[in-house]
Amino acid sequence: MPRILLADDHDIAREGVRALVASHPGWEVCGEARAGRDALRLAAELKPDVLVTDVLMPDLNGVDVARQIRKDLSATEIVILSGHEDDALIQQAFDAGVRAYVSKSEARVHLIPAIEALLARKPYLTVRVAEVLMRDYKGPAAGSADPLTAREREIVQLLAEGRSNKEISSTLDIGVKTVETHRASIMRKLNLNGLSDIVLYAIRHKIVEA
């Protein structure tokens, strides 16, 4: 049973999200946090499949929460659910390892599909978020010659699916340092600046589905 952790300092907003998530058959809201550090503590304790978090919270903002969780709990996926859609904030969130960013005003339309996508290890991009990420994307266009080796393409897919270097090492039966070397090569060959660029490259080149 997929387990979902919620983090939002506004009780009414959190209650609405809880009702929406709980309405999905088979999903469980395993915990709720009202502040960023509480979200980290509960995530470490409960190890949820997905964290749905606001950005602006006491103690620690949602982007920094996401960054820490991606470092310590790589199996937990993260959805940012926010009333703020600032371009820089969206970019920061994806660079921190978030792979779904949903506006609170569109939660009823996009939140459940976003969680479903992340449970399947796929990113979820709304039209608005895709526009922001593509605007600053510096990698090669779809259809251009693929400079990656077969191994590098494997690693791109696993990174886009949210796997950590350690998980990739285990999946491919290679050393972590080898994964790091391949990752650096991928970034250099494709002129990419961060994980969000890798996700976009994977989507544009049909390595993963959006």
C-alpha positions as semicolon CSV with decimal commas, in nm:
position;residue;x (nm);y (nm);z (nm)
1;M;0,000;0,000;0,000
2;P;0,153;0,336;-0,105
3;R;0,217;0,558;0,196
4;I;0,195;0,937;0,160
5;L;0,339;1,194;0,403
6;L;0,193;1,547;0,400
7;A;0,372;1,867;0,500
8;D;0,199;2,207;0,513
9;D;0,181;2,462;0,793
10;H;-0,177;2,560;0,700
11;D;-0,420;2,318;0,865
12;I;-0,705;2,380;0,621
13;A;-0,480;2,324;0,318
14;R;-0,336;2,007;0,469
15;E;-0,681;1,873;0,555
16;G;-0,791;1,927;0,195
17;V;-0,489;1,743;0,061
18;R;-0,542;1,462;0,311
19;A;-0,901;1,416;0,194
20;L;-0,793;1,416;-0,170
21;V;-0,515;1,161;-0,118
22;A;-0,726;0,942;0,111
23;S;-0,998;0,928;-0,153
24;H;-0,767;0,724;-0,377
25;P;-0,827;0,351;-0,319
26;G;-0,533;0,177;-0,154
27;W;-0,338;0,489;-0,055
28;E;-0,260;0,573;0,307
29;V;-0,176;0,911;0,459
30;C;0,090;0,787;0,700
31;G;0,172;1,120;0,868
32;E;0,140;1,497;0,867
33;A;0,390;1,774;0,942
34;R;0,339;2,144;1,007
35;A;0,705;2,250;0,963
36;G;1,006;2,159;0,753
37;R;1,212;1,989;1,021
38;D;0,908;1,794;1,137
39;A;0,873;1,672;0,778
40;L;1,235;1,551;0,780
41;R;1,188;1,376;1,114
42;L;0,869;1,202;1,007
43;A;1,016;1,105;0,670
44;A;1,313;0,941;0,844
45;E;1,079;0,762;1,084
46;L;0,802;0,658;0,846
47;K;0,993;0,622;0,516
48;P;0,694;0,718;0,298
49;D;0,674;0,638;-0,071
50;V;0,583;1,000;-0,150
51;L;0,610;1,329;0,037
52;V;0,364;1,603;-0,062
53;T;0,506;1,928;0,072
54;D;0,444;2,301;0,055
55;V;0,739;2,532;-0,015
56;L;0,700;2,805;0,245
57;M;0,705;2,640;0,587
58;P;0,851;2,727;0,931
59;D;1,199;2,601;1,027
60;L;1,294;2,474;0,682
61;N;1,147;2,544;0,340
62;G;1,015;2,272;0,112
63;V;1,303;2,291;-0,136
64;D;1,561;2,232;0,137
65;V;1,345;1,954;0,281
66;A;1,341;1,792;-0,064
67;R;1,716;1,829;-0,104
68;Q;1,781;1,658;0,230
69;I;1,533;1,378;0,167
70;R;1,679;1,303;-0,177
71;K;2,017;1,274;-0,006
72;D;1,910;1,056;0,288
73;L;1,596;0,877;0,166
74;S;1,641;0,827;-0,206
75;A;1,341;0,592;-0,231
76;T;1,100;0,868;-0,121
77;E;0,961;1,071;-0,410
78;I;0,856;1,434;-0,360
79;V;0,572;1,647;-0,491
80;I;0,587;2,019;-0,428
81;L;0,231;2,146;-0,382
82;S;0,248;2,523;-0,361
83;G;0,057;2,842;-0,415
84;H;0,375;2,994;-0,556
85;E;0,485;2,929;-0,915
86;D;0,787;3,155;-0,939
87;D;1,016;3,042;-1,222
88;A;1,328;3,037;-1,005
89;L;1,149;2,840;-0,733
90;I;1,037;2,574;-0,980
91;Q;1,391;2,543;-1,115
92;Q;1,536;2,519;-0,764
93;A;1,287;2,248;-0,672
94;F;1,378;2,027;-0,968
95;D;1,748;2,082;-0,911
96;A;1,689;1,965;-0,552
97;G;1,550;1,635;-0,683
98;V;1,177;1,712;-0,694
99;R;1,015;1,556;-1,002
100;A;0,661;1,694;-0,967
101;Y;0,551;2,051;-0,891
102;V;0,178;2,121;-0,867
103;S;-0,004;2,447;-0,805
104;K;-0,249;2,437;-0,514
105;S;-0,509;2,592;-0,744
106;E;-0,480;2,284;-0,970
107;A;-0,443;2,020;-0,699
108;R;-0,773;1,847;-0,781
109;V;-0,661;1,802;-1,141
110;H;-0,292;1,723;-1,105
111;L;-0,206;1,595;-0,757
112;I;-0,333;1,236;-0,792
113;P;-0,178;1,189;-1,141
114;A;0,148;1,336;-1,010
115;I;0,161;1,089;-0,721
116;E;0,071;0,802;-0,955
117;A;0,356;0,898;-1,188
118;L;0,609;0,919;-0,907
119;L;0,501;0,583;-0,768
120;A;0,583;0,446;-1,114
121;R;0,923;0,622;-1,097
122;K;0,826;0,875;-1,364
123;P;0,843;1,255;-1,350
124;Y;0,522;1,457;-1,378
125;L;0,532;1,795;-1,550
126;T;0,234;2,027;-1,583
127;V;0,233;2,252;-1,889
128;R;0,338;2,549;-1,675
129;V;0,630;2,365;-1,514
130;A;0,746;2,218;-1,846
131;E;0,753;2,568;-1,998
132;V;0,969;2,698;-1,714
133;L;1,215;2,409;-1,729
134;M;1,239;2,407;-2,108
135;R;1,304;2,782;-2,117
136;D;1,637;2,739;-1,938
137;Y;1,723;2,398;-2,082
138;K;2,066;2,408;-2,247
139;G;2,099;2,049;-2,367
140;P;2,085;1,924;-2,728
141;A;1,749;1,927;-2,904
142;A;1,550;1,610;-2,957
143;G;1,648;1,449;-3,284
144;S;2,012;1,554;-3,270
145;A;2,283;1,288;-3,275
146;D;2,300;1,102;-2,944
147;P;2,652;1,141;-2,799
148;L;2,587;0,899;-2,512
149;T;2,704;0,542;-2,483
150;A;2,454;0,266;-2,409
151;R;2,570;0,261;-2,045
152;E;2,530;0,637;-2,014
153;R;2,176;0,614;-2,152
154;E;2,099;0,351;-1,888
155;I;2,225;0,587;-1,621
156;V;2,028;0,880;-1,762
157;Q;1,710;0,674;-1,738
158;L;1,779;0,564;-1,382
159;L;1,863;0,921;-1,276
160;A;1,544;1,049;-1,441
161;E;1,353;0,779;-1,252
162;G;1,484;0,922;-0,926
163;R;1,751;0,664;-0,844
164;S;2,049;0,766;-0,633
165;N;2,411;0,693;-0,733
166;K;2,414;0,410;-0,479
167;E;2,093;0,257;-0,619
168;I;2,230;0,282;-0,974
169;S;2,551;0,116;-0,858
170;S;2,350;-0,175;-0,719
171;T;2,118;-0,202;-1,021
172;L;2,399;-0,204;-1,277
173;D;2,650;-0,392;-1,059
174;I;2,916;-0,124;-1,093
175;G;3,099;0,088;-0,837
176;V;2,957;0,413;-0,704
177;K;3,264;0,597;-0,828
178;T;3,204;0,452;-1,175
179;V;2,849;0,585;-1,162
180;E;2,982;0,927;-1,059
181;T;3,230;0,921;-1,348
182;H;2,954;0,835;-1,597
183;R;2,729;1,104;-1,451
184;A;3,002;1,367;-1,489
185;S;3,060;1,252;-1,848
186;I;2,688;1,279;-1,924
187;M;2,672;1,632;-1,785
188;R;2,978;1,736;-1,986
189;K;2,871;1,576;-2,315
190;L;2,518;1,717;-2,300
191;N;2,608;2,057;-2,154
192;L;2,371;2,003;-1,863
193;N;2,368;2,194;-1,536
194;G;2,173;1,977;-1,296
195;L;1,937;1,688;-1,235
196;S;1,641;1,880;-1,378
197;D;1,828;1,903;-1,711
198;I;1,887;1,527;-1,706
199;V;1,515;1,466;-1,651
200;L;1,428;1,697;-1,940
201;Y;1,684;1,533;-2,168
202;A;1,535;1,192;-2,084
203;I;1,183;1,317;-2,162
204;R;1,278;1,495;-2,486
205;H;1,467;1,191;-2,613
206;K;1,191;0,944;-2,513
207;I;1,407;0,768;-2,257
208;V;1,131;0,817;-1,997
209;E;0,773;0,936;-2,024
210;A;0,666;1,276;-1,891
